[in-house]
Amino acid sequence: MSKSFSGIEVKALTPLQPLINYKPSHSLSTKKKNIINIMFHLLFLVFLLVNIATCELGEGGRRRGLIPAMFIFGDSLIDNGNNNNLPSFAKANYYPYGIDFDGGPTGRFSNGYTMVDEIAEQLGLPLIPAHSEASSSGEQMRFGVNYASAASGILDDTGRNFVERIPFNQQIKNFEDTLDEITDNLGAPDVAQALAKCVFFVGMGSNDYLNNYLMPNYDTKNHYNPQQYANLLVQHYTEQLTRLYNLGGRKFVIGGVGLMGCIPSILAKSNSNVCSEEVNELILPFTNNVKSMLTNLNVNLPGSKFIYIDIKNMFQDLLTNYRQYGFSVINRGCCGIGRNRGQITCLPMQTPCPNRDQYIFWDAFHPTEAVNILFARKAFNGGTDVVYPINIHELATL
């Protein structure tokens, strides 16, 4: 299926299927199991190193990829199926999610592409597989892994209303477990060389407000005022990003939080049909803290480069100039129930709006594929008004 946004043809890619799905039986000896594990991890490292050597030119001299791989950490905005097999209420592996995606419903909280799908395409990579699908396949991990999990947050307690989810700390642990095994078997220098050329995309923080601070059954707001809470979040965030740096990450793309006071779920809480300035103001200290954090990390972590995608500015521009971008509906979801189609989010087998490319919001919380592609391209090639100190293309080619 192909689409055209702003005059540019976009073709959705089918997610990679496992090419290696062998699981050793319990009857195998420990020695044989260890040999099999070493083979898998050796294959993964070889793929990364081969990608480094060939990322400039592919078959026929065509550009293949600007980086060897991308590793993704985040929440439902970029989750692509890690919650599918969890006992969780935060799932999107059912129709009409994925209605415009070649693979159908995959666990993406969108009608089609997520933002990182388009960024991967711009980088010359295939779609990055979910950790839940790729963890046993060296071939699938060749171009990276997506560890993101819907309802997750910077804080482990965030999202507990949805039962199971994979908090950022656990996402890092999942990445660390893979690297530990590879490093033990193959040695740190080769792994470090490969990882230093990869991009680490991190988008966290939204749920720490929507599914923590703003939830009536959480007492967080009774313990922290907005500035204190923002300080707490960024204290943890700094430690978590430093962990990824210590594990070998050097090129980081950090996605900021958007104008959450303007999403259908928040709009549906009143009859005014305008953005909640109270919610937008609540999140402002976190946004400011994150910007300061990244400046400090760029100074204090040798060899690192952190860039920031200003989703807030992107959304502000989009809501102000939506008609110029080809949108006509800015205050309700394409799929959902109730006021602004945001009181109950998109249900299984619900019929969504037919003109999805004209909607900014797909459901009560998430943008449509059209917005995801628009924002991804701005982050990839845009100026310092939306991504800084450099854009993703410049980061990839450092």
mmCIF file of C-alpha atoms in Angstrom:
data_model
loop_
_atom_site.group_PDB
_atom_site.id
_atom_site.type_symbol
_atom_site.label_atom_id
_atom_site.label_comp_id
_atom_site.label_asym_id
_atom_site.label_seq_id
_atom_site.Cartn_x
_atom_site.Cartn_y
_atom_site.Cartn_z
ATOM 1 C CA MET A 1 0.000 0.000 0.000
ATOM 2 C CA SER A 2 1.379 3.400 -0.950
ATOM 3 C CA LYS A 3 0.421 6.836 0.275
ATOM 4 C CA SER A 4 1.252 10.370 -0.683
ATOM 5 C CA PHE A 5 1.819 13.055 1.924
ATOM 6 C CA SER A 6 2.849 16.553 0.901
ATOM 7 C CA GLY A 7 3.544 15.274 -2.605
ATOM 8 C CA ILE A 8 5.948 12.542 -1.482
ATOM 9 C CA GLU A 9 5.139 8.920 -2.164
ATOM 10 C CA VAL A 10 5.274 6.649 0.876
ATOM 11 C CA LYS A 11 5.187 2.896 0.704
ATOM 12 C CA ALA A 12 4.378 0.907 3.837
ATOM 13 C CA LEU A 13 6.667 -2.002 4.475
ATOM 14 C CA THR A 14 5.626 -5.362 5.830
ATOM 15 C CA PRO A 15 7.334 -6.140 9.151
ATOM 16 C CA LEU A 16 10.135 -8.628 8.866
ATOM 17 C CA GLN A 17 9.183 -12.231 9.646
ATOM 18 C CA PRO A 18 11.494 -14.417 11.728
ATOM 19 C CA LEU A 19 14.053 -16.099 9.524
ATOM 20 C CA ILE A 20 15.497 -18.057 12.418
ATOM 21 C CA ASN A 21 13.037 -19.525 14.871
ATOM 22 C CA TYR A 22 14.928 -22.463 16.265
ATOM 23 C CA LYS A 23 14.547 -23.194 19.958
ATOM 24 C CA PRO A 24 16.781 -25.892 21.445
ATOM 25 C CA SER A 25 14.912 -28.706 23.171
ATOM 26 C CA HIS A 26 15.382 -29.477 26.839
ATOM 27 C CA SER A 27 17.111 -32.705 25.864
ATOM 28 C CA LEU A 28 20.112 -30.882 24.459
ATOM 29 C CA SER A 29 23.196 -30.791 26.617
ATOM 30 C CA THR A 30 24.255 -27.535 28.261
ATOM 31 C CA LYS A 31 27.334 -27.466 26.056
ATOM 32 C CA LYS A 32 25.259 -27.719 22.880
ATOM 33 C CA LYS A 33 22.847 -25.031 24.108
ATOM 34 C CA ASN A 34 25.785 -22.723 24.806
ATOM 35 C CA ILE A 35 27.157 -23.325 21.319
ATOM 36 C CA ILE A 36 23.763 -22.494 19.789
ATOM 37 C CA ASN A 37 23.525 -19.303 21.866
ATOM 38 C CA ILE A 38 27.027 -18.263 20.795
ATOM 39 C CA MET A 39 26.059 -18.839 17.148
ATOM 40 C CA PHE A 40 22.981 -16.599 17.488
ATOM 41 C CA HIS A 41 24.947 -13.809 19.156
ATOM 42 C CA LEU A 42 27.848 -14.116 16.723
ATOM 43 C CA LEU A 43 25.357 -13.808 13.876
ATOM 44 C CA PHE A 44 23.887 -10.634 15.411
ATOM 45 C CA LEU A 45 27.303 -8.984 15.811
ATOM 46 C CA VAL A 46 28.409 -9.993 12.318
ATOM 47 C CA PHE A 47 25.241 -8.418 10.923
ATOM 48 C CA LEU A 48 25.959 -5.160 12.760
ATOM 49 C CA LEU A 49 29.563 -5.060 11.580
ATOM 50 C CA VAL A 50 28.559 -5.914 8.009
ATOM 51 C CA ASN A 51 25.962 -3.152 8.118
ATOM 52 C CA ILE A 52 28.666 -0.672 9.171
ATOM 53 C CA ALA A 53 30.808 -1.660 6.221
ATOM 54 C CA THR A 54 27.952 -1.545 3.696
ATOM 55 C CA CYS A 55 25.635 1.125 5.058
ATOM 56 C CA GLU A 56 26.652 3.660 2.404
ATOM 57 C CA LEU A 57 25.967 1.554 -0.678
ATOM 58 C CA GLY A 58 23.643 -1.377 -1.238
ATOM 59 C CA GLU A 59 22.963 -3.511 -4.305
ATOM 60 C CA GLY A 60 23.524 -1.707 -7.578
ATOM 61 C CA GLY A 61 25.285 1.177 -5.870
ATOM 62 C CA ARG A 62 22.064 2.495 -4.258
ATOM 63 C CA ARG A 63 22.205 4.053 -0.792
ATOM 64 C CA ARG A 64 21.417 1.341 1.704
ATOM 65 C CA GLY A 65 21.444 2.905 5.132
ATOM 66 C CA LEU A 66 22.993 5.811 6.980
ATOM 67 C CA ILE A 67 23.537 3.756 10.144
ATOM 68 C CA PRO A 68 23.891 0.053 10.890
ATOM 69 C CA ALA A 69 20.938 -0.178 13.292
ATOM 70 C CA MET A 70 18.464 1.689 15.485
ATOM 71 C CA PHE A 71 17.399 0.752 19.021
ATOM 72 C CA ILE A 72 14.071 2.141 20.210
ATOM 73 C CA PHE A 73 12.744 2.749 23.727
ATOM 74 C CA GLY A 74 9.433 4.343 24.580
ATOM 75 C CA ASP A 75 5.678 4.047 25.050
ATOM 76 C CA SER A 76 2.564 3.505 22.926
ATOM 77 C CA LEU A 77 3.491 6.294 20.514
ATOM 78 C CA ILE A 78 6.230 4.023 19.129
ATOM 79 C CA ASP A 79 5.359 0.537 20.479
ATOM 80 C CA ASN A 80 4.985 -1.932 17.611
ATOM 81 C CA GLY A 81 3.763 -5.039 19.408
ATOM 82 C CA ASN A 82 5.717 -5.646 22.614
ATOM 83 C CA ASN A 83 2.507 -5.742 24.664
ATOM 84 C CA ASN A 84 0.719 -8.211 22.387
ATOM 85 C CA ASN A 85 1.466 -11.265 24.510
ATOM 86 C CA LEU A 86 1.305 -9.550 27.905
ATOM 87 C CA PRO A 87 -1.709 -9.685 30.248
ATOM 88 C CA SER A 88 -2.284 -6.001 29.571
ATOM 89 C CA PHE A 89 -5.161 -3.685 28.705
ATOM 90 C CA ALA A 90 -2.732 -1.560 26.672
ATOM 91 C CA LYS A 91 -2.887 -3.380 23.349
ATOM 92 C CA ALA A 92 -3.544 -2.434 19.749
ATOM 93 C CA ASN A 93 -3.232 -5.784 17.956
ATOM 94 C CA TYR A 94 -6.807 -5.678 16.667
ATOM 95 C CA TYR A 95 -8.720 -4.045 13.825
ATOM 96 C CA PRO A 96 -9.121 -1.146 13.042
ATOM 97 C CA TYR A 97 -5.584 -0.470 14.344
ATOM 98 C CA GLY A 98 -3.290 -1.096 11.393
ATOM 99 C CA ILE A 99 -6.081 -0.558 8.864
ATOM 100 C CA ASP A 100 -3.630 1.305 6.607
ATOM 101 C CA PHE A 101 -0.593 -0.841 7.410
ATOM 102 C CA ASP A 102 0.392 -3.608 4.994
ATOM 103 C CA GLY A 103 0.755 -6.065 7.863
ATOM 104 C CA GLY A 104 -2.638 -5.183 9.343
ATOM 105 C CA PRO A 105 -2.919 -4.911 13.147
ATOM 106 C CA THR A 106 0.553 -5.461 14.614
ATOM 107 C CA GLY A 107 0.344 -3.732 17.996
ATOM 108 C CA ARG A 108 1.020 -0.249 16.618
ATOM 109 C CA PHE A 109 -1.263 2.388 18.158
ATOM 110 C CA SER A 110 -1.950 3.939 14.785
ATOM 111 C CA ASN A 111 -3.855 3.350 11.586
ATOM 112 C CA GLY A 112 -0.460 2.796 9.950
ATOM 113 C CA TYR A 113 3.098 3.972 10.480
ATOM 114 C CA THR A 114 4.449 5.220 13.785
ATOM 115 C CA MET A 115 7.000 8.006 13.893
ATOM 116 C CA VAL A 116 9.950 5.615 14.255
ATOM 117 C CA ASP A 117 8.762 3.563 11.283
ATOM 118 C CA GLU A 118 9.164 6.590 9.044
ATOM 119 C CA ILE A 119 12.473 7.551 10.672
ATOM 120 C CA ALA A 120 13.791 4.042 9.978
ATOM 121 C CA GLU A 121 12.741 4.411 6.351
ATOM 122 C CA GLN A 122 14.443 7.806 6.084
ATOM 123 C CA LEU A 123 17.618 6.245 7.517
ATOM 124 C CA GLY A 124 17.530 3.564 4.842
ATOM 125 C CA LEU A 125 16.611 0.791 7.280
ATOM 126 C CA PRO A 126 13.742 -1.696 7.152
ATOM 127 C CA LEU A 127 11.069 -1.488 9.824
ATOM 128 C CA ILE A 128 12.606 -2.304 13.213
ATOM 129 C CA PRO A 129 11.081 -5.437 14.811
ATOM 130 C CA ALA A 130 9.562 -5.574 18.281
ATOM 131 C CA HIS A 131 11.740 -7.143 20.972
ATOM 132 C CA SER A 132 9.021 -9.727 21.609
ATOM 133 C CA GLU A 133 9.403 -10.951 18.018
ATOM 134 C CA ALA A 134 13.133 -10.537 17.526
ATOM 135 C CA SER A 135 14.609 -11.788 20.794
ATOM 136 C CA SER A 136 15.333 -15.264 19.430
ATOM 137 C CA SER A 137 16.429 -14.279 15.950
ATOM 138 C CA GLY A 138 19.824 -12.878 15.059
ATOM 139 C CA GLU A 139 18.617 -12.148 11.532
ATOM 140 C CA GLN A 140 15.671 -10.098 12.788
ATOM 141 C CA MET A 141 17.910 -8.052 15.071
ATOM 142 C CA ARG A 142 20.198 -7.174 12.178
ATOM 143 C CA PHE A 143 18.941 -3.584 11.927
ATOM 144 C CA GLY A 144 17.997 -3.041 15.570
ATOM 145 C CA VAL A 145 15.233 -3.768 18.053
ATOM 146 C CA ASN A 146 12.184 -1.861 19.296
ATOM 147 C CA TYR A 147 11.748 -2.264 23.079
ATOM 148 C CA ALA A 148 8.902 0.278 23.493
ATOM 149 C CA SER A 149 5.841 -0.676 25.518
ATOM 150 C CA ALA A 150 2.431 0.961 25.700
ATOM 151 C CA ALA A 151 1.504 2.449 29.121
ATOM 152 C CA SER A 152 5.157 2.491 30.211
ATOM 153 C CA GLY A 153 6.914 5.423 31.770
ATOM 154 C CA ILE A 154 10.106 6.733 33.264
ATOM 155 C CA LEU A 155 8.804 5.644 36.674
ATOM 156 C CA ASP A 156 8.212 1.934 37.214
ATOM 157 C CA ASP A 157 4.836 2.608 38.849
ATOM 158 C CA THR A 158 3.458 4.494 35.852
ATOM 159 C CA GLY A 159 0.713 2.678 33.935
ATOM 160 C CA ARG A 160 -0.199 0.113 36.591
ATOM 161 C CA ASN A 161 -3.888 0.598 35.722
ATOM 162 C CA PHE A 162 -3.182 -1.311 32.519
ATOM 163 C CA VAL A 163 -1.729 -4.267 34.510
ATOM 164 C CA GLU A 164 1.358 -5.484 32.615
ATOM 165 C CA ARG A 165 3.644 -3.130 30.669
ATOM 166 C CA ILE A 166 7.402 -2.806 30.281
ATOM 167 C CA PRO A 167 8.731 0.290 32.109
ATOM 168 C CA PHE A 168 11.774 2.110 30.752
ATOM 169 C CA ASN A 169 14.033 0.503 33.364
ATOM 170 C CA GLN A 170 12.982 -2.953 32.186
ATOM 171 C CA GLN A 171 13.349 -1.961 28.535
ATOM 172 C CA ILE A 172 16.958 -1.032 29.280
ATOM 173 C CA LYS A 173 17.402 -4.327 31.134
ATOM 174 C CA ASN A 174 16.094 -6.233 28.104
ATOM 175 C CA PHE A 175 18.653 -4.448 25.930
ATOM 176 C CA GLU A 176 21.373 -5.028 28.522
ATOM 177 C CA ASP A 177 20.659 -8.764 28.743
ATOM 178 C CA THR A 178 21.177 -9.149 25.008
ATOM 179 C CA LEU A 179 24.393 -7.140 25.051
ATOM 180 C CA ASP A 180 25.738 -8.989 28.094
ATOM 181 C CA GLU A 181 25.512 -12.310 26.277
ATOM 182 C CA ILE A 182 27.032 -10.932 23.079
ATOM 183 C CA THR A 183 29.878 -9.226 24.944
ATOM 184 C CA ASP A 184 30.647 -12.279 27.094
ATOM 185 C CA ASN A 185 31.015 -14.438 24.008
ATOM 186 C CA LEU A 186 32.609 -12.048 21.559
ATOM 187 C CA GLY A 187 34.406 -9.308 23.492
ATOM 188 C CA ALA A 188 33.575 -5.712 24.268
ATOM 189 C CA PRO A 189 35.667 -3.817 21.639
ATOM 190 C CA ASP A 190 33.809 -5.141 18.591
ATOM 191 C CA VAL A 191 30.413 -4.610 20.210
ATOM 192 C CA ALA A 192 31.351 -1.072 21.269
ATOM 193 C CA GLN A 193 32.492 -0.202 17.754
ATOM 194 C CA ALA A 194 29.182 -1.340 16.301
ATOM 195 C CA LEU A 195 26.943 0.344 18.884
ATOM 196 C CA ALA A 196 28.718 3.702 18.634
ATOM 197 C CA LYS A 197 27.451 4.023 15.058
ATOM 198 C CA CYS A 198 23.843 3.088 15.882
ATOM 199 C CA VAL A 199 21.041 5.487 16.761
ATOM 200 C CA PHE A 200 19.223 5.136 20.088
ATOM 201 C CA PHE A 201 15.721 6.621 19.907
ATOM 202 C CA VAL A 202 14.027 7.326 23.253
ATOM 203 C CA GLY A 203 10.560 8.793 23.725
ATOM 204 C CA MET A 204 9.332 8.731 27.324
ATOM 205 C CA GLY A 205 7.372 10.912 29.738
ATOM 206 C CA SER A 206 3.806 11.184 28.433
ATOM 207 C CA ASN A 207 2.462 8.329 30.525
ATOM 208 C CA ASP A 208 4.136 9.641 33.654
ATOM 209 C CA TYR A 209 1.495 12.353 33.430
ATOM 210 C CA LEU A 210 -1.477 10.737 31.662
ATOM 211 C CA ASN A 211 -1.230 7.424 33.521
ATOM 212 C CA ASN A 212 0.267 8.568 36.786
ATOM 213 C CA TYR A 213 0.159 12.208 37.911
ATOM 214 C CA LEU A 214 -3.253 12.950 36.365
ATOM 215 C CA MET A 215 -4.905 9.690 37.418
ATOM 216 C CA PRO A 216 -7.321 9.964 40.381
ATOM 217 C CA ASN A 217 -6.207 6.663 41.930
ATOM 218 C CA TYR A 218 -2.567 7.810 42.135
ATOM 219 C CA ASP A 219 -1.467 9.929 45.083
ATOM 220 C CA THR A 220 1.567 11.320 43.215
ATOM 221 C CA LYS A 221 0.154 14.829 43.032
ATOM 222 C CA ASN A 222 -0.258 14.813 46.813
ATOM 223 C CA HIS A 223 3.488 14.350 47.241
ATOM 224 C CA TYR A 224 4.889 16.540 44.450
ATOM 225 C CA ASN A 225 3.986 19.873 42.942
ATOM 226 C CA PRO A 226 4.525 20.144 39.141
ATOM 227 C CA GLN A 227 8.125 21.368 39.400
ATOM 228 C CA GLN A 228 9.055 18.777 42.034
ATOM 229 C CA TYR A 229 7.552 16.024 39.900
ATOM 230 C CA ALA A 230 9.417 17.223 36.813
ATOM 231 C CA ASN A 231 12.636 17.190 38.853
ATOM 232 C CA LEU A 232 11.931 13.637 40.004
ATOM 233 C CA LEU A 233 11.253 12.441 36.467
ATOM 234 C CA VAL A 234 14.375 14.000 34.991
ATOM 235 C CA GLN A 235 16.531 12.694 37.829
ATOM 236 C CA HIS A 236 15.470 9.166 36.855
ATOM 237 C CA TYR A 237 15.615 9.968 33.139
ATOM 238 C CA THR A 238 19.212 11.165 33.453
ATOM 239 C CA GLU A 239 20.225 7.960 35.213
ATOM 240 C CA GLN A 240 18.469 5.835 32.597
ATOM 241 C CA LEU A 241 20.018 7.579 29.604
ATOM 242 C CA THR A 242 23.417 7.387 31.282
ATOM 243 C CA ARG A 243 22.908 3.622 31.616
ATOM 244 C CA LEU A 244 22.325 3.397 27.862
ATOM 245 C CA TYR A 245 25.457 5.448 27.294
ATOM 246 C CA ASN A 246 27.448 3.100 29.551
ATOM 247 C CA LEU A 247 26.088 0.180 27.537
ATOM 248 C CA GLY A 248 27.578 1.642 24.362
ATOM 249 C CA GLY A 249 25.060 4.165 23.024
ATOM 250 C CA ARG A 250 26.577 7.344 21.591
ATOM 251 C CA LYS A 251 24.022 8.782 19.168
ATOM 252 C CA PHE A 252 20.736 9.587 20.910
ATOM 253 C CA VAL A 253 17.469 10.994 19.605
ATOM 254 C CA ILE A 254 15.148 12.091 22.434
ATOM 255 C CA GLY A 255 11.507 12.707 21.560
ATOM 256 C CA GLY A 256 9.838 15.399 23.664
ATOM 257 C CA VAL A 257 6.266 15.259 24.934
ATOM 258 C CA GLY A 258 3.581 16.953 22.884
ATOM 259 C CA LEU A 259 0.691 19.269 23.708
ATOM 260 C CA MET A 260 -1.126 16.713 25.819
ATOM 261 C CA GLY A 261 -3.755 19.241 26.794
ATOM 262 C CA CYS A 262 -4.965 19.072 23.175
ATOM 263 C CA ILE A 263 -5.480 15.317 22.745
ATOM 264 C CA PRO A 264 -9.087 14.043 22.426
ATOM 265 C CA SER A 265 -8.936 12.262 25.792
ATOM 266 C CA ILE A 266 -8.274 15.561 27.576
ATOM 267 C CA LEU A 267 -10.644 17.591 25.352
ATOM 268 C CA ALA A 268 -13.418 15.142 26.219
ATOM 269 C CA LYS A 269 -13.231 16.102 29.896
ATOM 270 C CA SER A 270 -14.973 19.439 29.259
ATOM 271 C CA ASN A 271 -17.517 20.994 26.923
ATOM 272 C CA SER A 272 -15.244 23.862 25.889
ATOM 273 C CA ASN A 273 -13.675 21.959 22.966
ATOM 274 C CA VAL A 274 -10.415 23.836 23.435
ATOM 275 C CA CYS A 275 -7.011 22.661 24.656
ATOM 276 C CA SER A 276 -6.528 22.409 28.406
ATOM 277 C CA GLU A 277 -3.943 25.041 29.259
ATOM 278 C CA GLU A 278 -3.821 23.569 32.767
ATOM 279 C CA VAL A 279 -2.485 20.263 31.411
ATOM 280 C CA ASN A 280 -0.103 21.972 28.994
ATOM 281 C CA GLU A 281 1.269 24.149 31.796
ATOM 282 C CA LEU A 282 1.611 21.114 34.064
ATOM 283 C CA ILE A 283 3.994 19.441 31.623
ATOM 284 C CA LEU A 284 6.057 22.537 30.831
ATOM 285 C CA PRO A 285 8.542 22.069 33.736
ATOM 286 C CA PHE A 286 9.313 18.553 32.495
ATOM 287 C CA THR A 287 9.962 19.823 28.971
ATOM 288 C CA ASN A 288 12.299 22.522 30.248
ATOM 289 C CA ASN A 289 14.109 20.054 32.499
ATOM 290 C CA VAL A 290 14.642 17.595 29.652
ATOM 291 C CA LYS A 291 16.215 20.291 27.474
ATOM 292 C CA SER A 292 18.609 21.215 30.280
ATOM 293 C CA MET A 293 19.355 17.548 30.924
ATOM 294 C CA LEU A 294 20.386 16.947 27.308
ATOM 295 C CA THR A 295 22.678 19.968 27.330
ATOM 296 C CA ASN A 296 24.404 18.579 30.426
ATOM 297 C CA LEU A 297 24.656 15.060 29.000
ATOM 298 C CA ASN A 298 26.280 16.366 25.817
ATOM 299 C CA VAL A 299 28.903 18.063 27.976
ATOM 300 C CA ASN A 300 29.463 15.369 30.581
ATOM 301 C CA LEU A 301 29.346 12.128 28.551
ATOM 302 C CA PRO A 302 32.443 12.022 26.291
ATOM 303 C CA GLY A 303 31.768 11.080 22.693
ATOM 304 C CA SER A 304 27.994 11.318 23.044
ATOM 305 C CA LYS A 305 25.574 13.354 20.941
ATOM 306 C CA PHE A 306 22.022 13.893 22.229
ATOM 307 C CA ILE A 307 19.491 15.652 20.020
ATOM 308 C CA TYR A 308 15.966 16.716 20.967
ATOM 309 C CA ILE A 309 12.801 16.510 18.871
ATOM 310 C CA ASP A 310 10.510 19.335 19.978
ATOM 311 C CA ILE A 311 7.162 17.571 19.536
ATOM 312 C CA LYS A 312 5.448 20.393 21.407
ATOM 313 C CA ASN A 313 6.519 22.974 18.830
ATOM 314 C CA MET A 314 5.592 20.631 15.992
ATOM 315 C CA PHE A 315 2.081 20.167 17.396
ATOM 316 C CA GLN A 316 1.653 23.881 18.051
ATOM 317 C CA ASP A 317 2.555 24.635 14.441
ATOM 318 C CA LEU A 318 0.301 21.861 13.161
ATOM 319 C CA LEU A 319 -2.735 22.948 15.180
ATOM 320 C CA THR A 320 -2.238 26.546 14.050
ATOM 321 C CA ASN A 321 -1.593 25.810 10.375
ATOM 322 C CA TYR A 322 -3.391 22.485 9.955
ATOM 323 C CA ARG A 323 -5.084 23.408 6.675
ATOM 324 C CA GLN A 324 -1.727 24.185 5.085
ATOM 325 C CA TYR A 325 -0.655 20.622 5.906
ATOM 326 C CA GLY A 326 -3.811 19.124 4.386
ATOM 327 C CA PHE A 327 -5.723 18.388 7.598
ATOM 328 C CA SER A 328 -9.303 19.383 8.369
ATOM 329 C CA VAL A 329 -10.140 17.743 11.722
ATOM 330 C CA ILE A 330 -8.011 18.757 14.713
ATOM 331 C CA ASN A 331 -10.110 18.185 17.847
ATOM 332 C CA ARG A 332 -11.453 14.645 17.754
ATOM 333 C CA GLY A 333 -10.220 11.136 17.104
ATOM 334 C CA CYS A 334 -10.796 9.233 13.890
ATOM 335 C CA CYS A 335 -11.715 6.173 15.962
ATOM 336 C CA GLY A 336 -13.319 6.381 19.399
ATOM 337 C CA ILE A 337 -16.553 6.957 21.291
ATOM 338 C CA GLY A 338 -18.115 9.885 23.093
ATOM 339 C CA ARG A 339 -17.255 13.575 23.203
ATOM 340 C CA ASN A 340 -14.397 14.342 20.773
ATOM 341 C CA ARG A 341 -14.297 10.566 20.223
ATOM 342 C CA GLY A 342 -12.027 10.571 23.215
ATOM 343 C CA GLN A 343 -14.086 9.346 26.164
ATOM 344 C CA ILE A 344 -13.585 5.723 25.098
ATOM 345 C CA THR A 345 -10.701 4.958 22.802
ATOM 346 C CA CYS A 346 -10.841 2.864 19.623
ATOM 347 C CA LEU A 347 -12.635 -0.446 20.248
ATOM 348 C CA PRO A 348 -12.200 -3.778 18.430
ATOM 349 C CA MET A 349 -13.924 -3.862 15.042
ATOM 350 C CA GLN A 350 -15.135 -0.276 15.368
ATOM 351 C CA THR A 351 -15.553 1.527 12.045
ATOM 352 C CA PRO A 352 -13.115 4.461 11.884
ATOM 353 C CA CYS A 353 -13.498 7.636 9.860
ATOM 354 C CA PRO A 354 -12.990 7.135 6.107
ATOM 355 C CA ASN A 355 -10.878 10.278 5.569
ATOM 356 C CA ARG A 356 -8.075 9.318 7.963
ATOM 357 C CA ASP A 357 -5.416 11.422 6.223
ATOM 358 C CA GLN A 358 -7.365 14.569 7.161
ATOM 359 C CA TYR A 359 -7.397 13.789 10.902
ATOM 360 C CA ILE A 360 -4.624 14.783 13.278
ATOM 361 C CA PHE A 361 -5.672 12.238 15.914
ATOM 362 C CA TRP A 362 -6.275 8.570 15.246
ATOM 363 C CA ASP A 363 -7.771 7.718 18.641
ATOM 364 C CA ALA A 364 -8.128 9.304 22.081
ATOM 365 C CA PHE A 365 -4.366 9.561 22.579
ATOM 366 C CA HIS A 366 -2.357 8.955 19.404
ATOM 367 C CA PRO A 367 -1.722 10.755 16.105
ATOM 368 C CA THR A 368 -2.648 9.363 12.714
ATOM 369 C CA GLU A 369 -0.092 7.875 10.358
ATOM 370 C CA ALA A 370 -0.182 11.127 8.354
ATOM 371 C CA VAL A 371 0.990 13.118 11.390
ATOM 372 C CA ASN A 372 3.587 10.512 12.345
ATOM 373 C CA ILE A 373 5.112 10.692 8.870
ATOM 374 C CA LEU A 374 5.008 14.489 8.827
ATOM 375 C CA PHE A 375 6.736 14.774 12.223
ATOM 376 C CA ALA A 376 9.313 12.093 11.387
ATOM 377 C CA ARG A 377 10.356 13.910 8.223
ATOM 378 C CA LYS A 378 10.619 17.209 10.060
ATOM 379 C CA ALA A 379 12.802 15.560 12.709
ATOM 380 C CA PHE A 380 14.942 13.983 10.024
ATOM 381 C CA ASN A 381 15.581 17.062 7.895
ATOM 382 C CA GLY A 382 14.220 19.987 9.909
ATOM 383 C CA GLY A 383 15.790 23.062 11.406
ATOM 384 C CA THR A 384 16.477 23.992 14.997
ATOM 385 C CA ASP A 385 12.885 25.139 15.534
ATOM 386 C CA VAL A 386 11.845 21.474 15.666
ATOM 387 C CA VAL A 387 15.009 19.436 16.287
ATOM 388 C CA TYR A 388 18.292 20.542 17.814
ATOM 389 C CA PRO A 389 21.198 21.062 18.036
ATOM 390 C CA ILE A 390 21.218 19.047 14.782
ATOM 391 C CA ASN A 391 18.635 16.941 12.956
ATOM 392 C CA ILE A 392 18.551 13.145 12.665
ATOM 393 C CA HIS A 393 20.141 13.101 9.220
ATOM 394 C CA GLU A 394 23.076 15.149 10.511
ATOM 395 C CA LEU A 395 23.372 12.924 13.588
ATOM 396 C CA ALA A 396 23.414 9.771 11.472
ATOM 397 C CA THR A 397 26.188 11.082 9.242
ATOM 398 C CA LEU A 398 28.496 12.237 12.051
#
